[in-house]
Tab-separated table of C-alpha atoms in Angstrom:
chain	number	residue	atom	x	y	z
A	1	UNK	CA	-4.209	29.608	27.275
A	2	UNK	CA	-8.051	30.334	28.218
A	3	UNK	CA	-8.782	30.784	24.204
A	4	UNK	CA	-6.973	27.458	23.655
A	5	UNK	CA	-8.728	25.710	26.390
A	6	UNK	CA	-11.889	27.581	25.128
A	7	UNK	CA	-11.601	26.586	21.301
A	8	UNK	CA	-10.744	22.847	22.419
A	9	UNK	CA	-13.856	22.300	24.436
A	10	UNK	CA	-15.713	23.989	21.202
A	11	UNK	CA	-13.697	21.479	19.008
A	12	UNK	CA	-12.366	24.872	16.936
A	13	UNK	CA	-8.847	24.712	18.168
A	14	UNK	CA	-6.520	24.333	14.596
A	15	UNK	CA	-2.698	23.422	15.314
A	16	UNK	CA	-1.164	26.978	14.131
A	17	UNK	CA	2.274	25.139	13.743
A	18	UNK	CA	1.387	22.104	11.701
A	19	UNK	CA	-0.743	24.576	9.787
A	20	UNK	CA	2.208	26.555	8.820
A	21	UNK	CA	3.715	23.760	7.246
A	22	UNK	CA	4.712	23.711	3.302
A	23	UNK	CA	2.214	21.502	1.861
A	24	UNK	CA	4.856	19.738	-0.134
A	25	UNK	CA	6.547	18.710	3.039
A	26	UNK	CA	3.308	17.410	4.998
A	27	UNK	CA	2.282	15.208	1.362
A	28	UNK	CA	5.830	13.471	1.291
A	29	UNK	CA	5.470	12.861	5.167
A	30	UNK	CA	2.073	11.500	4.817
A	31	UNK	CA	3.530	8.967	2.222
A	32	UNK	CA	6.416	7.742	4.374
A	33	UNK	CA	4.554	7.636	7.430
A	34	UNK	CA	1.015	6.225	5.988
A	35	UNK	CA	1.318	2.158	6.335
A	36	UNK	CA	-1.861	1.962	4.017
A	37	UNK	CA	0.211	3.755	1.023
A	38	UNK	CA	1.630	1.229	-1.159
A	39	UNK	CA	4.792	1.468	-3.036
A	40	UNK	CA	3.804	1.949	-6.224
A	41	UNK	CA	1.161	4.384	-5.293
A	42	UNK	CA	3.538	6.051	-2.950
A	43	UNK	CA	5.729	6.489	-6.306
A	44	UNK	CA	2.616	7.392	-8.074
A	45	UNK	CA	2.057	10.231	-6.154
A	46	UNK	CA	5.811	11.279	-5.847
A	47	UNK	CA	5.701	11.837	-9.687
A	48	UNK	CA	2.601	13.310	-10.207
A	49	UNK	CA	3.350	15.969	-7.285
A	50	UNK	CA	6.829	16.742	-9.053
A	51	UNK	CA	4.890	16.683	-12.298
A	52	UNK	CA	1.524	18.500	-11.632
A	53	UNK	CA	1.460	19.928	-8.613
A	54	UNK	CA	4.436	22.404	-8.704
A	55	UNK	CA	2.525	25.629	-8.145
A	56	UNK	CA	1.360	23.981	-4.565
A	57	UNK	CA	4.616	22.866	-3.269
A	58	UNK	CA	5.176	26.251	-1.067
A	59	UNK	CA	1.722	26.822	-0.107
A	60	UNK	CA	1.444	26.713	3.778
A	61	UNK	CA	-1.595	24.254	4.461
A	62	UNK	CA	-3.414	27.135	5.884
A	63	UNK	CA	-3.388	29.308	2.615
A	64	UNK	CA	-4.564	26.474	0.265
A	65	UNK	CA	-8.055	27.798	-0.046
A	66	UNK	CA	-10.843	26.713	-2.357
A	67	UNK	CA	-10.200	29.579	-4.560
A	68	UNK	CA	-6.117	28.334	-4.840
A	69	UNK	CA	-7.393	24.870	-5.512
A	70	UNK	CA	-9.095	26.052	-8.349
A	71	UNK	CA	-7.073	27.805	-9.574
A	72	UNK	CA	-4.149	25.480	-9.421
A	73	UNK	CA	-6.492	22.467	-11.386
A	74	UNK	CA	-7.493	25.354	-13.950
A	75	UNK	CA	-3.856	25.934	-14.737
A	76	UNK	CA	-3.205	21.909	-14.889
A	77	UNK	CA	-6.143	20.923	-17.209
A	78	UNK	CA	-4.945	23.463	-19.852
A	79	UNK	CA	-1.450	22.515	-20.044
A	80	UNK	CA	-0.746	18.701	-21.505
A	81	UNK	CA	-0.670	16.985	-18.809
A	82	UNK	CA	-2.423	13.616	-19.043
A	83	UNK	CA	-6.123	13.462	-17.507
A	84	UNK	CA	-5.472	10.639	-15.409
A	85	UNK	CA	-2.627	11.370	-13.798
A	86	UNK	CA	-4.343	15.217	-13.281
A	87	UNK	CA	-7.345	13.303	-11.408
A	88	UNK	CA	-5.130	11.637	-9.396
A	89	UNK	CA	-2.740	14.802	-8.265
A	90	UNK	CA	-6.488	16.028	-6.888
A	91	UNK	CA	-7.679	12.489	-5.274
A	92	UNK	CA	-3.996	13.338	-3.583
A	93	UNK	CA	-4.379	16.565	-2.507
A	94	UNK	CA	-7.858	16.190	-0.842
A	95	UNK	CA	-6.229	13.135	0.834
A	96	UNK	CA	-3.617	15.265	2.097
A	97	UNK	CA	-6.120	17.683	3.229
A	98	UNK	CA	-8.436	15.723	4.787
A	99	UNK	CA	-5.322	14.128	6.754
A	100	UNK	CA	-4.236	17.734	7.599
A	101	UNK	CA	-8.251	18.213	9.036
A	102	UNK	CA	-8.194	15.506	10.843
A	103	UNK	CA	-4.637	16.460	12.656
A	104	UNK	CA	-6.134	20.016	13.260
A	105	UNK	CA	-4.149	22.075	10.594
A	106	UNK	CA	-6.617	22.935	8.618
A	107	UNK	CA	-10.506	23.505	9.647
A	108	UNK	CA	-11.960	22.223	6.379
A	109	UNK	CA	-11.074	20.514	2.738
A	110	UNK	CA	-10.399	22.891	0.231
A	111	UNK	CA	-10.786	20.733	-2.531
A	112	UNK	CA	-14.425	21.435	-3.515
A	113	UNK	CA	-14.423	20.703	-7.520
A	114	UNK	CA	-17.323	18.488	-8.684
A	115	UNK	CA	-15.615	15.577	-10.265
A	116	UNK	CA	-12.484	17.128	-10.348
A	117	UNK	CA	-10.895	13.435	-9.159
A	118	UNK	CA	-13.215	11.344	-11.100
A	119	UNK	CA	-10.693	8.902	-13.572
A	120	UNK	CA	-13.300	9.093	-16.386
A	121	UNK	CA	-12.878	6.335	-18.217
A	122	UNK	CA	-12.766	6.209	-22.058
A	123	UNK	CA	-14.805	3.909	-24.246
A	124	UNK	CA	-12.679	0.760	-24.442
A	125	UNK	CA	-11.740	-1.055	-27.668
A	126	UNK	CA	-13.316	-5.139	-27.645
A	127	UNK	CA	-11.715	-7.122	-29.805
A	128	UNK	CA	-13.977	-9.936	-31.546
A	129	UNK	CA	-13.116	-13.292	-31.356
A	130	UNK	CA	-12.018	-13.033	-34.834
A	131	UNK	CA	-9.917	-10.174	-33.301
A	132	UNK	CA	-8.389	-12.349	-30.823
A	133	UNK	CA	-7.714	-15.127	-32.876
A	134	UNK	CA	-5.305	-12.840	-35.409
A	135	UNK	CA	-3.655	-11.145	-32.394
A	136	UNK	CA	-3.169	-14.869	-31.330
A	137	UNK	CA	-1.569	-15.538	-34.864
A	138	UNK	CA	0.926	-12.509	-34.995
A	139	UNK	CA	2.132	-12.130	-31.877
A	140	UNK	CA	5.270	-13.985	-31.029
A	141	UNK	CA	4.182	-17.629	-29.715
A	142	UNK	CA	5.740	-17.567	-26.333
A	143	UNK	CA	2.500	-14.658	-25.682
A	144	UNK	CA	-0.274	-16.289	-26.913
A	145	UNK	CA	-1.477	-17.707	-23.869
A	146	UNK	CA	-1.039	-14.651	-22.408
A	147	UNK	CA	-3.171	-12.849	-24.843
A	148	UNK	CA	-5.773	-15.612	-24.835
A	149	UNK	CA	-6.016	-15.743	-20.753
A	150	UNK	CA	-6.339	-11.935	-20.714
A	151	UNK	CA	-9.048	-11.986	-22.987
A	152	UNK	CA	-11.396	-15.345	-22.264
A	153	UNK	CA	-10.295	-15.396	-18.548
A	154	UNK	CA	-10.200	-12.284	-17.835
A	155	UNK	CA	-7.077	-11.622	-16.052
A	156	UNK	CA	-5.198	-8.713	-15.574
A	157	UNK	CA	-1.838	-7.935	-16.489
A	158	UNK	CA	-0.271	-8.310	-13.070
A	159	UNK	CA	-2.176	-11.432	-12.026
A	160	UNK	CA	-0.701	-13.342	-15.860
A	161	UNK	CA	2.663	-11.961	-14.300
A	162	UNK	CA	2.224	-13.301	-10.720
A	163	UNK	CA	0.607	-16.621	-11.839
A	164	UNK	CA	2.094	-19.854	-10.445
A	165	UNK	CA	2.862	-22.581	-12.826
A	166	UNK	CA	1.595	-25.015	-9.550
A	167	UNK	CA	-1.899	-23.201	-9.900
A	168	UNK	CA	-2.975	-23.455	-13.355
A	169	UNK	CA	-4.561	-27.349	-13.049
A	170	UNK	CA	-5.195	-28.473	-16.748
A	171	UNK	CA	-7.467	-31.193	-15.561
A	172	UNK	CA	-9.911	-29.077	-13.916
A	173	UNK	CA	-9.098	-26.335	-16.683
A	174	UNK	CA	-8.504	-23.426	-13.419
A	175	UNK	CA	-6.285	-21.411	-12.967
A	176	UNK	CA	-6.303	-19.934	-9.342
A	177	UNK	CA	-4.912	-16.346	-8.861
A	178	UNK	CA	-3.680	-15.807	-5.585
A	179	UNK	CA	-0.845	-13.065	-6.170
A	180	UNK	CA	-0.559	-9.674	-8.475
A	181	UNK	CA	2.706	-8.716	-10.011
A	182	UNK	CA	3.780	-5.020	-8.833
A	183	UNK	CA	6.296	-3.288	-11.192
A	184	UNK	CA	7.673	-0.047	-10.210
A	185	UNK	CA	7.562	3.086	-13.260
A	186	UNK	CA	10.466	4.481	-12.538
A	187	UNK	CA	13.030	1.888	-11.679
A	188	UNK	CA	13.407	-1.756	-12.259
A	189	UNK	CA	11.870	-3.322	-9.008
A	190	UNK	CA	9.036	-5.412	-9.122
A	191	UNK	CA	7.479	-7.884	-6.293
A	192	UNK	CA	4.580	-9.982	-5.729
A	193	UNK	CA	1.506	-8.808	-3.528
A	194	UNK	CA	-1.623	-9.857	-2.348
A	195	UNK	CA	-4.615	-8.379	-4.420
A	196	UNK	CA	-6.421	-5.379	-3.604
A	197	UNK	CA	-9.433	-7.327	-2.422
A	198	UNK	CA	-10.254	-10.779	-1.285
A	199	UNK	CA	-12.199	-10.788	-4.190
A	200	UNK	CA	-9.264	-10.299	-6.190
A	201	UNK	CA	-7.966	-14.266	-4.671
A	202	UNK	CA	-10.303	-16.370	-7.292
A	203	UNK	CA	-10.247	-19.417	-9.131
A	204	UNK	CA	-10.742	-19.280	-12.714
A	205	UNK	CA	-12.425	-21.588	-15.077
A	206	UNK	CA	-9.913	-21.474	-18.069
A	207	UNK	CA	-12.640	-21.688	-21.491
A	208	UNK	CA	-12.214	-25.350	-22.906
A	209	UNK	CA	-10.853	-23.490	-26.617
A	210	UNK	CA	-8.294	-22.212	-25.163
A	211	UNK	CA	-7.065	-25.161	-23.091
A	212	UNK	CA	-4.557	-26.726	-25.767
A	213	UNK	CA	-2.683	-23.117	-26.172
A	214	UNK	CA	-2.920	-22.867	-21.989
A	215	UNK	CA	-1.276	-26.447	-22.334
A	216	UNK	CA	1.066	-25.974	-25.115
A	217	UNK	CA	2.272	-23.028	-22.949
A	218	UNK	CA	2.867	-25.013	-19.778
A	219	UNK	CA	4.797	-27.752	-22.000
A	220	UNK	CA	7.178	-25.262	-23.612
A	221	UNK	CA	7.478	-21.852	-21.677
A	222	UNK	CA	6.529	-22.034	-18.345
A	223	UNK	CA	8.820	-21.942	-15.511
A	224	UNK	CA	9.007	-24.514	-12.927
A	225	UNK	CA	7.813	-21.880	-10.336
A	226	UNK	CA	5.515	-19.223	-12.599
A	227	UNK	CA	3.790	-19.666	-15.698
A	228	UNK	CA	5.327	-16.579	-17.539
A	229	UNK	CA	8.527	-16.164	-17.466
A	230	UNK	CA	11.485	-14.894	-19.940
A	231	UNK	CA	13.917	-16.180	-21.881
A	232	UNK	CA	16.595	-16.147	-19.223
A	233	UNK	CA	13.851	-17.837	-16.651
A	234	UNK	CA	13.074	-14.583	-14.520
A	235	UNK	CA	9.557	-13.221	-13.806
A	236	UNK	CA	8.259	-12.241	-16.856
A	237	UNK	CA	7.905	-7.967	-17.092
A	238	UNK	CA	4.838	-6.611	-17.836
A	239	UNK	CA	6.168	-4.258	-20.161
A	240	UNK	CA	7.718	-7.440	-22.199
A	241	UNK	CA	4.032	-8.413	-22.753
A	242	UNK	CA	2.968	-5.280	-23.950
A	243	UNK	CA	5.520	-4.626	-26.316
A	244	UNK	CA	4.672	-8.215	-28.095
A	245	UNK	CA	1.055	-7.321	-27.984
A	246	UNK	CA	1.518	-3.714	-29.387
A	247	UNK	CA	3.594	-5.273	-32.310
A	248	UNK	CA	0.769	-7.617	-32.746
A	249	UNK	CA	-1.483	-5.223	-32.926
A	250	UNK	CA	-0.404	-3.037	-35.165
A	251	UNK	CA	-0.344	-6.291	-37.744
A	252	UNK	CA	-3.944	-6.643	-37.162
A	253	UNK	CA	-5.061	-3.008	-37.090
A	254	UNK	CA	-6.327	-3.920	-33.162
A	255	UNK	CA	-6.473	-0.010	-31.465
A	256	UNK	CA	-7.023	-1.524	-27.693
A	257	UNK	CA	-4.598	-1.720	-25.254
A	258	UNK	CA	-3.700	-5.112	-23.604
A	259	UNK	CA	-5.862	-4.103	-20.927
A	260	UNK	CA	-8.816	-3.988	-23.298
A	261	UNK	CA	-8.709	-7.563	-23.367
A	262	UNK	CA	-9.613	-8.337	-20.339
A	263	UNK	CA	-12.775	-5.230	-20.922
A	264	UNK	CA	-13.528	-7.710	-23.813
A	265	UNK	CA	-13.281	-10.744	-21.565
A	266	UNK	CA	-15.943	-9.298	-19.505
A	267	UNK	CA	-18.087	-8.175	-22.116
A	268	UNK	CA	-18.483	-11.338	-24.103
A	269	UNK	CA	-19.054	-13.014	-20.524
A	270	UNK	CA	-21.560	-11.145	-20.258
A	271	UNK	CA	-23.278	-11.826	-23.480
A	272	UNK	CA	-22.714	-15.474	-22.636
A	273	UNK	CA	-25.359	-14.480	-19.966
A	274	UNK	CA	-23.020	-13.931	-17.355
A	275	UNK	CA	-24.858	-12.351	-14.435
A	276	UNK	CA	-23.398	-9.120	-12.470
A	277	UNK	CA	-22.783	-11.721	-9.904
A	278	UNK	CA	-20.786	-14.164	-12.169
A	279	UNK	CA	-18.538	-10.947	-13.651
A	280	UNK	CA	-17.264	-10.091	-10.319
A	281	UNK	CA	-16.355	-13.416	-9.637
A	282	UNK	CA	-14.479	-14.138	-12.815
A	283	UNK	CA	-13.031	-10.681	-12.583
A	284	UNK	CA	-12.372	-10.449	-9.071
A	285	UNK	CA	-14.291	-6.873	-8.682
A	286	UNK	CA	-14.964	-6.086	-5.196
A	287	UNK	CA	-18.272	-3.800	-5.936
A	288	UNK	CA	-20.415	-3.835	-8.219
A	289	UNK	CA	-19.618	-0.535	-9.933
A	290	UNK	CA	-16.264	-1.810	-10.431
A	291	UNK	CA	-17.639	-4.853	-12.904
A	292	UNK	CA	-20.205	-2.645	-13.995
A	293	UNK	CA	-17.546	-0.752	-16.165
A	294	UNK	CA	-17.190	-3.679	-18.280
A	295	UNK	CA	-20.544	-3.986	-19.098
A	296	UNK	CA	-21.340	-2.857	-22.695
A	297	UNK	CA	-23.711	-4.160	-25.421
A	298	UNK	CA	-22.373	-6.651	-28.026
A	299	UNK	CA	-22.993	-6.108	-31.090
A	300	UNK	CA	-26.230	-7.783	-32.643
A	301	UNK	CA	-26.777	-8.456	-29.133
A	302	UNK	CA	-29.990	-6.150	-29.246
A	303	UNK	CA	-31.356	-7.874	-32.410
A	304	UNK	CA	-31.238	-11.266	-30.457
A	305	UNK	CA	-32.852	-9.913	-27.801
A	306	UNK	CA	-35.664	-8.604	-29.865
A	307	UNK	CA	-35.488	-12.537	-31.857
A	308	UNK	CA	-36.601	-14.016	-28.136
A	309	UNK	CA	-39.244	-11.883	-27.462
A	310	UNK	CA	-40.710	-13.005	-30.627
A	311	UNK	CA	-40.152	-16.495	-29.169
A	312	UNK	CA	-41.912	-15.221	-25.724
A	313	UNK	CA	-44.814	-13.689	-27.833
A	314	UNK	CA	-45.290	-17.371	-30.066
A	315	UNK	CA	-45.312	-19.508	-27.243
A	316	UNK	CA	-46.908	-17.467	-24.482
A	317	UNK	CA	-44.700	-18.321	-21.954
A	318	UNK	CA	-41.640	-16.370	-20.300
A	319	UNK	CA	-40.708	-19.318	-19.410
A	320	UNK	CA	-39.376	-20.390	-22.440
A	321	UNK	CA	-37.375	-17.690	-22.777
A	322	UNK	CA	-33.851	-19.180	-23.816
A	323	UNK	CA	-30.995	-18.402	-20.846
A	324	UNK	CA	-28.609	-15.492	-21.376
A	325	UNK	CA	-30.070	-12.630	-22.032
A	326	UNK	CA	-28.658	-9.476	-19.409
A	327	UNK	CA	-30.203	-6.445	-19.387
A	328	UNK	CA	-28.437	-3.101	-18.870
């Protein structure tokens, strides 16, 4: 009792009975108990720990040391697994363990790789506007609004899904996102949330080209409470919209994923001269690293560039300088 006392007052006193605990058992209690895990990260995790993290499942929270960390991602990252998922089975795991520091099972975080939960993302596909207008033409006509929102209003899968019919005002060409579309891997339930961030609630100024397609869509497919729907007149599914566009695709010779659209979205935004400011309100990106990912050069963008500084060095004058030109 003296060394407890003792180890307390020195702040070194470790809970030896919630330190004995499987770690398998203290990540699935973490989920349920957790109010800040969602549902589809809570499922997230459930597969990747039955998936990835197999080796750890008996290890008491005490034993998982540095060295067992390591050599647990070692194993991982040369069998097939995917990368993402592997990042996020580590982003889990030091959760877990900081959770188990913080309750006094564990002195420290084992997890102690460099990068090891870093989702490092690969160069995305942008499809021209030539691009988009043939993935426009072969796609089936009830997602071409769809495909043309994603890419020249940058929206997001979820937020097409979750978009109100109510909210998309053709006279002030907006279209105001106020809920995201959740849909569940590994069964069929799907529900509408709030987004992520505040930032994610936005109004969005819908491109004047594509207003007759975002009208035409209203006219002949929308629902009288959301602006996709199905056949039958439920919620449209995500996946429905990414089969279409992967037939589409594949017509066109397009390698991007639907989600590359809205990558595209932001990129030609910003050679419109979209400052970092203006991308994360059309995006709805919290931070700026966030929009920053989106950020790429155009191409022929640098040749312009070096066109206007011709027209700086004629006239003398920065001043002259014609708008829309970001640096990065």
């Amino acid at each position: 009792m003296v060394k407890i006392e003792t180890d307390i007052s020195r702040g070194t006193w470790l809970d030896d009975g919630a330190g004995r605990q499987r770690f398998e058992d203290y990540a699935k209690a973490y989920l349920r108990d957790n109010p800040e895990v969602g549902l589809r990260w809570e499922e997230t995790c459930l597969r990747n720990l039955r998936l990835h993290m197999v080796d750890l499942h008996d290890v008491p929270l005490v034993a998982m040391t540095p060295v067992v960390v390591r050599a647990w991602h070692k194993k991982v990252m040369a069998g097939k697994g995917g990368r993402t998922s592997i990042a996020q089975s580590y982003r889990f795991l030091s959760t877990v363990m900081n959770c188990a520091v913080r309750e006094r099972a564990v002195a420290s975080n084992p997890c102690q790789i460099r990068g090891a939960g870093a989702d490092r993302a690969k160069e995305r596909a942008i499809a021209t506007p030539a691009v988009i207008e043939q993935l426009v033409a072969a796609i089936t006509p009830r997602y071409r609004a769809a495909v043309l929102m994603a890419a020249w209003c940058e929206l997001r899968r979820g937020e097409l899904c979750g978009l109100l019919t109510d909210y998309v005002d053709l006279d002030s060409a907006t279209a105001w996102v106020l809920k995201n579309r959740v849909e569940m891997l590994e069964s069929d339930v799907a529900f509408d949330k709030d987004p992520k961030t505040a930032a994610g609630r936005r109004p969005i100024a819908i491109p004047p080209h594509i207003l007759p397609y975002v009208a035409a869509h209203r006219k002949k497919w929308a629902g009288t409470e959301r602006f996709f729907v199905s056949r039958d007149g439920s919620p449209m599914r995500g996946n429905a919209i990414s089969q279409a566009f992967n037939r589409a695709k594949k017509k066109v010779g397009f390698t991007g994923t639907f989600h590359d659209l809205r990558h595209t979205g932001q990129t030609l935004a910003a050679a419109s001269g979209a400052t970092l400011a203006d991308l994360k309100n059309r995006a709805g990106h919290a931070s700026d690293q966030a929009a920053s990912r989106y950020l790429h050069m155009v191409a022929g963008r640098d040749r312009e560039i070096a066109i206007r500084l011709s027209e700086i060095a004629r006239s003398g004058d920065a001043a002259k300088l014609p708008p829309g030109i970001v640096m990065h």
